[in-house]
Coordinates of C-alpha atoms in Angstrom, one line a residue:
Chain A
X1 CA 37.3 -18.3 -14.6
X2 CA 35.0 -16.4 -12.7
X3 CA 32.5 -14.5 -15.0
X4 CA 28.8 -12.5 -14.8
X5 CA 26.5 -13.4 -17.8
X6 CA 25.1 -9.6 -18.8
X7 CA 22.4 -9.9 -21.2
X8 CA 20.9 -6.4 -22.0
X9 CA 18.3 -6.0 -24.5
X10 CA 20.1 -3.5 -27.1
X11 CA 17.6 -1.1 -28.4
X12 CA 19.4 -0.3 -31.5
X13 CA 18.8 3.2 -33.7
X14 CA 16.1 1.9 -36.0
X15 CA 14.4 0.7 -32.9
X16 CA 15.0 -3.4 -32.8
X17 CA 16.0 -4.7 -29.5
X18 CA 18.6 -7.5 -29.8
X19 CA 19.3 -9.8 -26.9
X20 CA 22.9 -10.7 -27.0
X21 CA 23.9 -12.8 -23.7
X22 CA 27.4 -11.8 -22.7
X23 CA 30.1 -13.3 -20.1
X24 CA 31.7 -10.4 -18.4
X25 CA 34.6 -11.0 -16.7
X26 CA 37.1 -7.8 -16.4
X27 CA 35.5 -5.0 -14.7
X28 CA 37.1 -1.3 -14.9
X29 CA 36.1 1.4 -12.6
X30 CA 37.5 4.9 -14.0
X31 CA 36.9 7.8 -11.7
X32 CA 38.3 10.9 -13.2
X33 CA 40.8 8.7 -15.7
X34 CA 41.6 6.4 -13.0
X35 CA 41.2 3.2 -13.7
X36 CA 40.9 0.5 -10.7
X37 CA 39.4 -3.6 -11.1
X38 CA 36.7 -4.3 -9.9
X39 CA 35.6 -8.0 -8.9
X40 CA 32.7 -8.9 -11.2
X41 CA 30.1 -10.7 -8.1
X42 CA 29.7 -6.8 -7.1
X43 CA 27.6 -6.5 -10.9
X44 CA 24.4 -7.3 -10.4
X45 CA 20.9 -6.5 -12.7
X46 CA 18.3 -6.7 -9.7
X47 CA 15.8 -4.5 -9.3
X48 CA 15.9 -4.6 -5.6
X49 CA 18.8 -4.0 -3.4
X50 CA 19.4 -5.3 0.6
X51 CA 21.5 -3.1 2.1
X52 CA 22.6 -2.0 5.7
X53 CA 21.1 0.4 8.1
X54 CA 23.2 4.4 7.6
X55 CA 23.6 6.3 5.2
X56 CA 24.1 5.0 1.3
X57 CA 26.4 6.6 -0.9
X58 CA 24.5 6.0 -4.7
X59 CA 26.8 7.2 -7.6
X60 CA 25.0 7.8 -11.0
X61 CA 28.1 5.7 -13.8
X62 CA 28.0 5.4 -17.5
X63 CA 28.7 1.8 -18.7
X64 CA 30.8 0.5 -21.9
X65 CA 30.2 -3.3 -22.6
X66 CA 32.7 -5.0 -25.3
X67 CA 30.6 -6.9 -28.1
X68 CA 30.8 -8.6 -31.1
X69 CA 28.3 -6.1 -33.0
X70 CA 29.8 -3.1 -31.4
X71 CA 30.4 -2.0 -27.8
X72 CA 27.0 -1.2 -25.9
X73 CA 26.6 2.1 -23.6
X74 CA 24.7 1.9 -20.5
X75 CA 23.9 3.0 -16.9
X76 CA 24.1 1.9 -13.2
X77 CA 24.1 3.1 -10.1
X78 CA 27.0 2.4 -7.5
X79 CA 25.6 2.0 -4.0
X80 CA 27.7 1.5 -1.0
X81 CA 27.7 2.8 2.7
X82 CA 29.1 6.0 3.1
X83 CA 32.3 5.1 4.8
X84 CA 33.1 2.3 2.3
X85 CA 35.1 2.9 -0.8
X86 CA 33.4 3.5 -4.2
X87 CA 35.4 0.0 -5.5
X88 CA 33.4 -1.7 -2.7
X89 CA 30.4 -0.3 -3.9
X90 CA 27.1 -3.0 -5.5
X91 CA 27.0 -2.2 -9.2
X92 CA 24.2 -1.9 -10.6
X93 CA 23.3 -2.2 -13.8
X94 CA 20.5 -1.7 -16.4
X95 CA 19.5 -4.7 -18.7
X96 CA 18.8 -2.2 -21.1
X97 CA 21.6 -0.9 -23.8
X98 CA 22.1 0.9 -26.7
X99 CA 24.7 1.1 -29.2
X100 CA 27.8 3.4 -28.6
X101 CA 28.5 3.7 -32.5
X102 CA 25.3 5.1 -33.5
X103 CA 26.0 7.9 -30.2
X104 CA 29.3 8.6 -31.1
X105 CA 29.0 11.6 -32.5
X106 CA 26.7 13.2 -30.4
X107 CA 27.6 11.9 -27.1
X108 CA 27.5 15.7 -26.3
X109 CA 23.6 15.5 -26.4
X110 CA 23.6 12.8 -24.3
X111 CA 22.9 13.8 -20.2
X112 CA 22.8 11.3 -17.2
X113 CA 20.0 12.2 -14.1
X114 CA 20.2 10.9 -11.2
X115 CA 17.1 10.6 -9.0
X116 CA 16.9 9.7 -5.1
X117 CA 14.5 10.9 -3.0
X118 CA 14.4 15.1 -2.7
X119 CA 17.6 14.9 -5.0
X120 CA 17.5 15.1 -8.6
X121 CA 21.1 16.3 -10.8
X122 CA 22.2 15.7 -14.4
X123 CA 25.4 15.8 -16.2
X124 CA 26.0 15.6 -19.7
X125 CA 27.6 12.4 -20.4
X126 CA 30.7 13.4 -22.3
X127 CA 32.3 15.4 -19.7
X128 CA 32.1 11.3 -17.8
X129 CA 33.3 9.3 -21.0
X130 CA 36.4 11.6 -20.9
X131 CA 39.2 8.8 -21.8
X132 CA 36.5 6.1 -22.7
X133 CA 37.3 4.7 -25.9
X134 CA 34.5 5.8 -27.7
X135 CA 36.6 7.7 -31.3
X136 CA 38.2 4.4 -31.5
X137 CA 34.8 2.7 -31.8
X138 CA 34.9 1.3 -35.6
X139 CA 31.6 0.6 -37.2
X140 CA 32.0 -3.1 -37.0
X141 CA 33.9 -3.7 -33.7
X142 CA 33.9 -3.1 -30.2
X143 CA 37.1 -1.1 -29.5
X144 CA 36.9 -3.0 -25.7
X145 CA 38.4 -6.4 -25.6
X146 CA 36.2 -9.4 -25.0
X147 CA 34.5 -9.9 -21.7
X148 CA 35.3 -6.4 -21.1
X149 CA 33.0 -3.5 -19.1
X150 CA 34.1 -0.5 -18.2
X151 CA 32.2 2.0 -16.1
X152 CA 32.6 5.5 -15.8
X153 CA 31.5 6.7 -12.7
X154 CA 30.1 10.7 -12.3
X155 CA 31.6 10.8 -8.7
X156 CA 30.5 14.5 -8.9
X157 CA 26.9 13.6 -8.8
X158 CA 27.2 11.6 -5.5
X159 CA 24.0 11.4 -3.7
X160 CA 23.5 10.4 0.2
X161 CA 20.2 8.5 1.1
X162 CA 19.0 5.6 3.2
X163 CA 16.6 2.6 2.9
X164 CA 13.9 2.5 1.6
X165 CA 14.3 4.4 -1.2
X166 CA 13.5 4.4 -4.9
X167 CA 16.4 5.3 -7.2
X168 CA 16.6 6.0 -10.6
X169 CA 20.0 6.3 -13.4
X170 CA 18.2 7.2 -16.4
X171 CA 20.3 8.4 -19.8
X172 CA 18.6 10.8 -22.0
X173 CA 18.5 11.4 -25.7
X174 CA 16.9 14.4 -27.2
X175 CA 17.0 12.5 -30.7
X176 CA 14.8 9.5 -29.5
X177 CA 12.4 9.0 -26.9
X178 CA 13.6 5.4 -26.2
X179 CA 14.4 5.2 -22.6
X180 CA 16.9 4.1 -21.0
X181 CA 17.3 3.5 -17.3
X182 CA 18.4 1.3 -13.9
X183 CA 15.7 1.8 -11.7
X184 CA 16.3 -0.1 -8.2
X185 CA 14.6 0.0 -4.5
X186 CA 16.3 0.0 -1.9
X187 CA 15.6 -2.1 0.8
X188 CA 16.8 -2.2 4.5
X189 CA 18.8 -5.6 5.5
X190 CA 16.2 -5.7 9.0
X191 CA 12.5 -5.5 6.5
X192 CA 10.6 -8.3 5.7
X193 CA 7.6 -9.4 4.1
X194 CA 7.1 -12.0 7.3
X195 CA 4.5 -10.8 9.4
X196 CA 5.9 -13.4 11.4
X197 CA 8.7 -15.6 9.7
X198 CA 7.7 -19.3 9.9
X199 CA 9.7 -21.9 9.9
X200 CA 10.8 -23.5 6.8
X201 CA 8.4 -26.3 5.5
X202 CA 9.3 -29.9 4.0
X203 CA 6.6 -31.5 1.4
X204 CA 7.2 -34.6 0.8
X205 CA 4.5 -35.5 -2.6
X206 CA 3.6 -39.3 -3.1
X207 CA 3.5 -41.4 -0.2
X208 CA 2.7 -44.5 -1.9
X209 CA 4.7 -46.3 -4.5
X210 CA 4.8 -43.6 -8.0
X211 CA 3.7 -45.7 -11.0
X212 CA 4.5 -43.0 -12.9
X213 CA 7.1 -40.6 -12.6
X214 CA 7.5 -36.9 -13.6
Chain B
X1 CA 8.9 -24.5 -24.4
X2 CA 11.4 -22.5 -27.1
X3 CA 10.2 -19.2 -27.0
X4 CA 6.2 -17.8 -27.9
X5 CA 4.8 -19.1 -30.7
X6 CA 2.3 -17.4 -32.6
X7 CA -0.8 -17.9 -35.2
X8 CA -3.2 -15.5 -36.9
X9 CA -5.3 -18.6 -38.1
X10 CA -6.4 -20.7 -36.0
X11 CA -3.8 -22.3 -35.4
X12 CA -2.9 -23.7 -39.0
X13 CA 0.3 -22.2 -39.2
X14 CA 2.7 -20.9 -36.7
X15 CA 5.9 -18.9 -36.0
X16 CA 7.7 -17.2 -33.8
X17 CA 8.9 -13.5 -34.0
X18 CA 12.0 -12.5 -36.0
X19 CA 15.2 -14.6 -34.6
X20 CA 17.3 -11.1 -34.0
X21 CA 15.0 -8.8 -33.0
X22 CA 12.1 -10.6 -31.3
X23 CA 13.1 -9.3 -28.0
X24 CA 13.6 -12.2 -26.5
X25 CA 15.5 -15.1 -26.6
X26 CA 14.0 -17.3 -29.0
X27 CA 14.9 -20.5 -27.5
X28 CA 14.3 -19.4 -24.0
X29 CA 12.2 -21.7 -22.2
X30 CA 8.4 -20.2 -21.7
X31 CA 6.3 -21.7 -19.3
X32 CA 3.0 -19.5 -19.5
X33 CA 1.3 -16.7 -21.5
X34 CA -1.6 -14.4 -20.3
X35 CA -3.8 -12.1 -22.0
X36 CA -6.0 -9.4 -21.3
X37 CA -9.6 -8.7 -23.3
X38 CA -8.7 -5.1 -22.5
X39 CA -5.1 -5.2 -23.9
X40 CA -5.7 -6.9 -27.5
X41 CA -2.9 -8.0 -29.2
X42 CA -0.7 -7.7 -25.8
X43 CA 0.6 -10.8 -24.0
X44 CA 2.7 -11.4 -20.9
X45 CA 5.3 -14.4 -21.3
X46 CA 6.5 -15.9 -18.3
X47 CA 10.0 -17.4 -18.9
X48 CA 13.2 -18.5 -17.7
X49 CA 14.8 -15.6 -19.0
X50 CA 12.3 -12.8 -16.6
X51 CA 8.6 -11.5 -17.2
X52 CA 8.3 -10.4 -20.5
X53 CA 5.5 -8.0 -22.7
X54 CA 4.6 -8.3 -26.4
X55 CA 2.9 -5.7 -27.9
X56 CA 1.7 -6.1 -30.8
X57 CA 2.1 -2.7 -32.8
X58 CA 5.7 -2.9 -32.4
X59 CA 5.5 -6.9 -33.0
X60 CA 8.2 -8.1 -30.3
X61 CA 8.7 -9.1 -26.5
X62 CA 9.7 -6.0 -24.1
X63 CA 11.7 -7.0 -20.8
X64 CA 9.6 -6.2 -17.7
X65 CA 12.4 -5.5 -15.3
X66 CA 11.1 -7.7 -11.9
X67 CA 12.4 -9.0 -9.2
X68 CA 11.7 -12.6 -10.5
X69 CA 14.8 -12.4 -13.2
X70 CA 16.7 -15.4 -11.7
X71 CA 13.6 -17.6 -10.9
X72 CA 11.3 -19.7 -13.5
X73 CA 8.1 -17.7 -14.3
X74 CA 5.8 -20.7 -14.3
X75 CA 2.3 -18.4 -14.0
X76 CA 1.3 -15.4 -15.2
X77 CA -2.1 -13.8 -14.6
X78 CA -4.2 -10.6 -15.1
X79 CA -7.2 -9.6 -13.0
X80 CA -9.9 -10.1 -15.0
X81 CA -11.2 -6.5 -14.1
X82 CA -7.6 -4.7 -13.8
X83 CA -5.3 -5.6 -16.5
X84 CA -2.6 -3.5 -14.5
X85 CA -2.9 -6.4 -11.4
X86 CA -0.4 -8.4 -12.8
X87 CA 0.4 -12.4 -10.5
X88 CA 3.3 -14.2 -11.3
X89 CA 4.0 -17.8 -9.9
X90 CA 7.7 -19.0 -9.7
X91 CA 9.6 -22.0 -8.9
X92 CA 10.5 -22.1 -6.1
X93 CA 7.3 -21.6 -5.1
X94 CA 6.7 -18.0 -4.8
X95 CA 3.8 -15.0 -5.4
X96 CA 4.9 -11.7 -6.8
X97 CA 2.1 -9.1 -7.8
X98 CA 2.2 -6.0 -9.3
X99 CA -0.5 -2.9 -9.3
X100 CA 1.1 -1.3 -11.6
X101 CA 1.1 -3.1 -14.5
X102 CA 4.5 -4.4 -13.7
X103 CA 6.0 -0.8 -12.6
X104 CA 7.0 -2.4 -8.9
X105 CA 6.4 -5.4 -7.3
X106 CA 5.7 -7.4 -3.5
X107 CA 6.7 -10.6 -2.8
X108 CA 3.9 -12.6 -0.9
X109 CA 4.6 -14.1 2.0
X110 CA 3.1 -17.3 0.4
X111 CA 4.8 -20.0 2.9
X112 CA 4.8 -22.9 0.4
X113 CA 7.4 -26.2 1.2
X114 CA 10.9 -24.7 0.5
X115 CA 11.5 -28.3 -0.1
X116 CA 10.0 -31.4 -1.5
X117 CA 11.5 -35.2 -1.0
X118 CA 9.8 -35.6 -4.4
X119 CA 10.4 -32.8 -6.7
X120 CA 13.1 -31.4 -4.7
X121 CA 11.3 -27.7 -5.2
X122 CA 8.2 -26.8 -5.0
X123 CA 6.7 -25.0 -7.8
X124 CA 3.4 -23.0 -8.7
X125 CA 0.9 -24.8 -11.1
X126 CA -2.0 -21.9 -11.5
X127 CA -3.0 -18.9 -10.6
X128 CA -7.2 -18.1 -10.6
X129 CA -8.9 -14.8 -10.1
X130 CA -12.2 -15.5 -7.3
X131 CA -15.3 -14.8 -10.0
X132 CA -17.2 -13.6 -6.9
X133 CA -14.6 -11.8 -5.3
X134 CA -12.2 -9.3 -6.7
X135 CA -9.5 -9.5 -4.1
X136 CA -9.7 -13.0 -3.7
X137 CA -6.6 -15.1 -5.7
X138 CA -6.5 -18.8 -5.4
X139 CA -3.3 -21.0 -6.3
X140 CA -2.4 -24.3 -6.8
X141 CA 1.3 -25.7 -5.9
X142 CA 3.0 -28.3 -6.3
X143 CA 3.7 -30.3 -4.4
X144 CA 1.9 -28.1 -1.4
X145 CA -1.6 -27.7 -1.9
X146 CA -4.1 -25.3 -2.6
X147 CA -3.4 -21.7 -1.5
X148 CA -5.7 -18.7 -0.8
X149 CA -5.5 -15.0 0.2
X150 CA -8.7 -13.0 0.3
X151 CA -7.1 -9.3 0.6
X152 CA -4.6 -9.5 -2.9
X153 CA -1.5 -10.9 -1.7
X154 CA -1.0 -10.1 1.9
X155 CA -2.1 -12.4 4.1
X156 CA -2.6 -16.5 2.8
X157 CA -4.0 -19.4 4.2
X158 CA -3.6 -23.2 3.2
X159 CA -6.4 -25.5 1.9
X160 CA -5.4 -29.2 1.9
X161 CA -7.8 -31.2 4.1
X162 CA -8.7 -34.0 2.6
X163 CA -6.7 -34.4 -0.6
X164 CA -5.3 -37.2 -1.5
X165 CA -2.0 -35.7 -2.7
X166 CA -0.8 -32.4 -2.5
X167 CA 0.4 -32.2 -5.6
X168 CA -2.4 -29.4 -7.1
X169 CA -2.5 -28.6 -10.7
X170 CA -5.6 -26.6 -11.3
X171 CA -8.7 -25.0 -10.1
X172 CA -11.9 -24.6 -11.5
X173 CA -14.8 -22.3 -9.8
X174 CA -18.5 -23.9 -10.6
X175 CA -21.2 -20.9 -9.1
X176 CA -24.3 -21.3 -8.9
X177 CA -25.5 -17.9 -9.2
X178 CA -29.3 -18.4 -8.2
X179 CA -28.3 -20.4 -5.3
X180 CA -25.3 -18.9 -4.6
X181 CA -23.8 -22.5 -4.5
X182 CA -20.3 -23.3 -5.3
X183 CA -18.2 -26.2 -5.9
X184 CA -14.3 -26.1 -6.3
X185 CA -12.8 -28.7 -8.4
X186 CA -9.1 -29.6 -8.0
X187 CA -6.7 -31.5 -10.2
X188 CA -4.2 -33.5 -8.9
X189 CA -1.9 -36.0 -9.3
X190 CA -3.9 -38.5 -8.1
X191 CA -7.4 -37.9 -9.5
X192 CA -9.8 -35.3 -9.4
X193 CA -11.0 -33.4 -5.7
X194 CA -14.1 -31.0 -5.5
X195 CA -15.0 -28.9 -2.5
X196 CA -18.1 -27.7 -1.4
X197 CA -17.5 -25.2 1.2
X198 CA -14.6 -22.9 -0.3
X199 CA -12.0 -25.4 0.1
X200 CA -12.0 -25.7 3.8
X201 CA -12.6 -29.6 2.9
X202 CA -11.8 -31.8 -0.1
X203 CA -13.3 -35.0 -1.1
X204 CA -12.0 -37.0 -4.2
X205 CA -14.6 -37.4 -6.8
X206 CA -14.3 -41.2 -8.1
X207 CA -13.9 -41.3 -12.1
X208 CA -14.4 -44.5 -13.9
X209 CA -11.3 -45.7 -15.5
X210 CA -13.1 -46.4 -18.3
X211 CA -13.3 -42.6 -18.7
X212 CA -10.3 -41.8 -16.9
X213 CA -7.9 -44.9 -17.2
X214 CA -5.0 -43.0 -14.9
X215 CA -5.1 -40.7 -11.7
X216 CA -2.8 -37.9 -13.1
X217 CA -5.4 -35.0 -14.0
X218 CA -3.9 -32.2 -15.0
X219 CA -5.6 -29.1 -16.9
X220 CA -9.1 -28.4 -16.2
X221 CA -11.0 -26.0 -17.2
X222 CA -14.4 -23.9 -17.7
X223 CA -16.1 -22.8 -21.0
X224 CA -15.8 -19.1 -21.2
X225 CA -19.5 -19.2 -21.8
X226 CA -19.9 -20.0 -17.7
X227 CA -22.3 -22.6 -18.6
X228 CA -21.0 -25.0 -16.3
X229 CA -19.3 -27.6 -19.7
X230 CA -16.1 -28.0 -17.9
X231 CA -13.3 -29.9 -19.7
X232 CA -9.9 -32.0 -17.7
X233 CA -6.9 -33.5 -19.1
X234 CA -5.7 -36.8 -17.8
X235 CA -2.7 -38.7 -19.0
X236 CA -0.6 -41.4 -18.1
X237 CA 2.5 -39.3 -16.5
X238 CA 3.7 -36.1 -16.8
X239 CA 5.9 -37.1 -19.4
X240 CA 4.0 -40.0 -20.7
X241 CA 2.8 -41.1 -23.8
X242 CA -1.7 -41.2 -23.7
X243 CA -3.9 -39.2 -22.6
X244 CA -7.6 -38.6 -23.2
X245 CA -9.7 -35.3 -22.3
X246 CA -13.0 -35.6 -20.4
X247 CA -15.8 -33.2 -20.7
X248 CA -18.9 -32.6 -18.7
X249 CA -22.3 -30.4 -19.0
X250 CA -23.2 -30.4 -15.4
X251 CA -20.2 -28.3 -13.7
X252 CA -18.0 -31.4 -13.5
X253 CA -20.5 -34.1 -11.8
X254 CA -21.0 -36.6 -15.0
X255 CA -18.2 -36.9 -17.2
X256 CA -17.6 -38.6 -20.6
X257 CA -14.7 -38.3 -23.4
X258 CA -14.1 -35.7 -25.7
X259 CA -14.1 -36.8 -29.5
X260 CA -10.6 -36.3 -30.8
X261 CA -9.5 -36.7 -34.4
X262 CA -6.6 -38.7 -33.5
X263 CA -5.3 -39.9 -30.0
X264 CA -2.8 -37.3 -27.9
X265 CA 0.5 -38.2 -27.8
X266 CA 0.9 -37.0 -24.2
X267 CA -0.6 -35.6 -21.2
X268 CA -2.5 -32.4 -22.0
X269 CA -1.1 -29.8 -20.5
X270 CA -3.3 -26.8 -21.1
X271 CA -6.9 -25.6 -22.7
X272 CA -7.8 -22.5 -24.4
X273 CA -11.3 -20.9 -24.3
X274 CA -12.1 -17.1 -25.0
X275 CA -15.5 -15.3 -24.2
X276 CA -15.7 -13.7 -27.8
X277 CA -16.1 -16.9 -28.9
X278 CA -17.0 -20.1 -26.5
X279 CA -17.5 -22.5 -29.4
X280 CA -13.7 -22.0 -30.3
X281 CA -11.1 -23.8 -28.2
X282 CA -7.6 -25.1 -28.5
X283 CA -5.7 -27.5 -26.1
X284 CA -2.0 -28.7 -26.3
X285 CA 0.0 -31.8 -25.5
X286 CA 3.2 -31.6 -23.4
X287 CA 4.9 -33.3 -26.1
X288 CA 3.7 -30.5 -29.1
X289 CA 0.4 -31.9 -30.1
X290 CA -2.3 -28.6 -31.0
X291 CA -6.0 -29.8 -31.1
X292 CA -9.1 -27.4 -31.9
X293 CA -12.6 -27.3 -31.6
X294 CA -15.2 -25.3 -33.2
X295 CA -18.0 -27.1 -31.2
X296 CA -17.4 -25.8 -27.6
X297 CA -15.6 -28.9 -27.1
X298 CA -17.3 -31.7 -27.8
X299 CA -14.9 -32.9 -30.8
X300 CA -11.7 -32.0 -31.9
X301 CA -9.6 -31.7 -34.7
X302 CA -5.6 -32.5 -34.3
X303 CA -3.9 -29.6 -36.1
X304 CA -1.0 -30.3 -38.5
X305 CA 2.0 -28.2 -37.0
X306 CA 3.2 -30.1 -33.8
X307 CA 6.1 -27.7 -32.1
X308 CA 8.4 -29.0 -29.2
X309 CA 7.3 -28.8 -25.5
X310 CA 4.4 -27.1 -24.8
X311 CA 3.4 -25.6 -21.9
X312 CA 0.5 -23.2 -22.3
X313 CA -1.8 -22.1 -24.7
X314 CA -4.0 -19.1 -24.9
X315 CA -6.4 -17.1 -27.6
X316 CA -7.7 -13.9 -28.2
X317 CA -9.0 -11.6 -30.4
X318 CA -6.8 -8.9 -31.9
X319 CA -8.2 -6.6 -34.5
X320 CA -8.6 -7.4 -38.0
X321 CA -7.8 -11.2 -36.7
X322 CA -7.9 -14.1 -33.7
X323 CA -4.9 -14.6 -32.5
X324 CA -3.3 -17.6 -30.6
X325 CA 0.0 -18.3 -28.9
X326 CA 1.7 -21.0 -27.4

């Protein structure tokens, strides 16, 4: 069964950071309480992204994780050329989490920014959690199923840039100033770090007979 | 190999940080540690799991988000003079520095072997800041030589005439500051290699086997003091069973063996010196072995706690204590 390993580093309330590994393997894109699946490759936690010449459509989301101690909230950006579908889009995601059951109740605190080049906008989160399951969070489950993440995407905060570019899906908490953000470059498909790209070399190691192996 | 593992005592007792809440995984394999005089009690961890940070007033790791997640960290280094330049060596074979103390990061057009007959991979072994010049970074790779780039990363150039074996492990930089004489010495897999004109030419440097009985030379490394006492690991194999460690006074010319408590179990795959105090040093065994000294080397005393793999050691001075991890 096809899966992505997530493992975030959970900054919890009293500040300990937790590093749960977790196989992911339902993916559930809600854009204004509509919910489509999304194939799980498309999540990725790189820092750098390749992507085609044109314009880039980059969509700020709020992400729900199922686990064991409770589900874990997070951010991502959604990046995809402008004429291709937001469910086409390359998630991606922050390795860094928190836990939705100490937020629940005061998500309405909680803003999202969004930062491209010469665009900056926020939106408080709530308004994009609308639906989520967040009431039915109980203090010692994840109200998701396993392998379960759900992302919320603010399709009202949709930005238009191209490579290269620096972009930045950073959640804010007025109660704490542990931070939480997916920060990602983008990268054109045609650069290179190749002055001039050689040819791919073969070493071969011991040429006489190993006595002793590693 | 499981995770950082840490002493506030010179090494009599060890641990690692809190299972849950460490900030990292705890049995994640960690191939290499750095830290920085001007960051005490900090330490970068290079690991299969990404580049990772421990600071010490909130006593646990902090991901470094890089673009060397999915690869094996095998270095880590900080300029000597700029804790912020941060090198990282990967397998496969790959440079990625950061200015910025980890903030962003370039990929170096290295060019190492994107494939060896017989490691399959090629893989980088050290990283060394040039003492006499800041911009200059050499590393060793195996199995591909000795690499160089004299501007921090952009342009490199390949240094293998006349080695026996391309299979590099380390580097150590023997100046002569009156003279302005220099000679490069280069562990290999098969024996020891010095260079007298900055590595545009190696030539192996015969070793009795009486002092050296195999050709696999591993660590080597200089005295923080810089007073030319240079000491190298050999062993039987990588993942052998002897080994013995050679010193020398003269910069690596004359060499004899180390004094050791109790013989090594296995190759000795790192060594441990710190300017704040020369006369300290610490080396480890491949197989968990942790020797000291508290004579600038000359003998050493096999430490009770043995831990699983080892592969690099490193001490500093925090305040109120020394501290060492491996």
């Amino acid at each position: 069964m096809t899966y992505r390993l997530y493992k975030p580093h959970v900054t919890n309330a009293d500040g300990d950071v937790t590093t749960p590994d977790l196989m992911v393997d339902r993916v559930e894109i809600y854009v204004a309480g509509s919910m489509t699946l999304m194939p799980v490759h498309r999540l990725t936690p790189a820092v750098e992204l390749q992507t085609p010449a044109g314009d880039l459509n980059v969509t700020p989301a709020i992400v729900l994780i199922s686990a064991g101690g409770g589900s874990l909230l997070s951010v991502a950006a959604m990046v995809r050329p402008c004429d291709c579908s937001l469910y086409s889009a390359d998630v991606l995601i922050s390795r860094t989490s928190w836990r939705l059951r100490h937020l629940r109740d005061r998500l309405q605190t909680l803003s999202m920014e969004l930062e491209i080049p010469n665009y900056r906008e926020s939106t408080k989160i709530s308004a994009i959690l609308d639906g989520a399951p967040v009431a039915q969070e109980a203090d010692d489950e994840s109200a998701l199923a396993r392998g379960v993440m759900q992302i919320y995407a603010a399709d009202a905060l949709t930005a238009t840039t191209r490579a290269p570019a620096a972009i930045s899906v950073a959640l804010g908490d007025p109660n704490s100033d542990r931070p939480l953000s997916c920060r990602v470059q983008l990268v054109p498909v045609e650069s290179t770090h190749w002055q001039e790209r050689p040819a791919s070399r073969y070493t071969t190691g011991p040429v006489e007979e190993v006595k002793h192996y590693i | 190999m499981q995770s950082v593992w840490f002493s506030h005592d010179d090494g009599e007792n060890w641990a690692r940080l809190l299972t849950p809440t460490g900030g990292l995984y705890n049995e994640a394999r960690c191939w290499s540690v750095s830290a920085h005089p001007a960051r005490p009690g900090d330490l970068l961890a290079g690991t299969d799991q990404g580049l990772y940070r421990y600071v010490a007033n909130r006593d646990r790791f902090e991901y470094v988000p890089s673009p060397m997640d999915e690869l094996q960290i095998l270095q880590v280094a900080q300029h000597p003079a700029d804790p912020n330049c941060i090198v990282c060596g990967t397998r496969p074979a790959e440079i990625f520095i950061s200015h910025d103390n980890g903030e962003s990061w370039q990929r170096c057009a290295l060019n190492a072997g994107t494939e060896c007959w017989f490691i399959n991979t090629t893989r980088v072994t050290s990283i060394h800041f040039d003492p006499r010049d800041a911009d200059t970074i050499w590393v060793s790779v195996e199995i591909d030589g000795i690499f160089r780039t004299q501007d921090r990363g952009k342009t490199w150039t390949r240094h293998v005439q006349g080695l026996a074996d391309c299979d590099t492990h380390d580097l150590v930089f023997v100046d002569e500051p009156e003279s302005g004489r220099r000679r490069l010495l280069c562990s290999t897999e098969a024996g020891l290699h010095q260079s007298l004109d900055e590595a545009e030419s190696w030539t192996h440097v015969a070793v009795s086997q009486d002092l050296a009985p195999w050709p696999y030379w591993r660590s080597i490394r200089q005295r923080a003091d810089h007073s030319g006492f240079v000491l190298a690991s050999v062993g039987d194999k990588p993942s052998g069973e002897a080994g013995v460690l050679l010193i020398s006074d003269d910069g690596g010319q004359a060499w004899r063996r180390a004094e050791l408590s109790e013989p090594v179990n296995s190759t000795i795959w790192s060594i441990a010196t710190h300017a704040d105090d020369p006369q300290l040093l610490f080396f480890v065994t491949i197989f968990g072995q942790i020797y000291r000294s508290r004579d600038g080397g000359e003998t050493w005393q096999k430490l009770k706690r043995e831990l699983g793999e080892i592969r690099d050691v490193c001490w500093a001075s925090v305040p109120s204590a020394s501290s060492m991890a491996a």
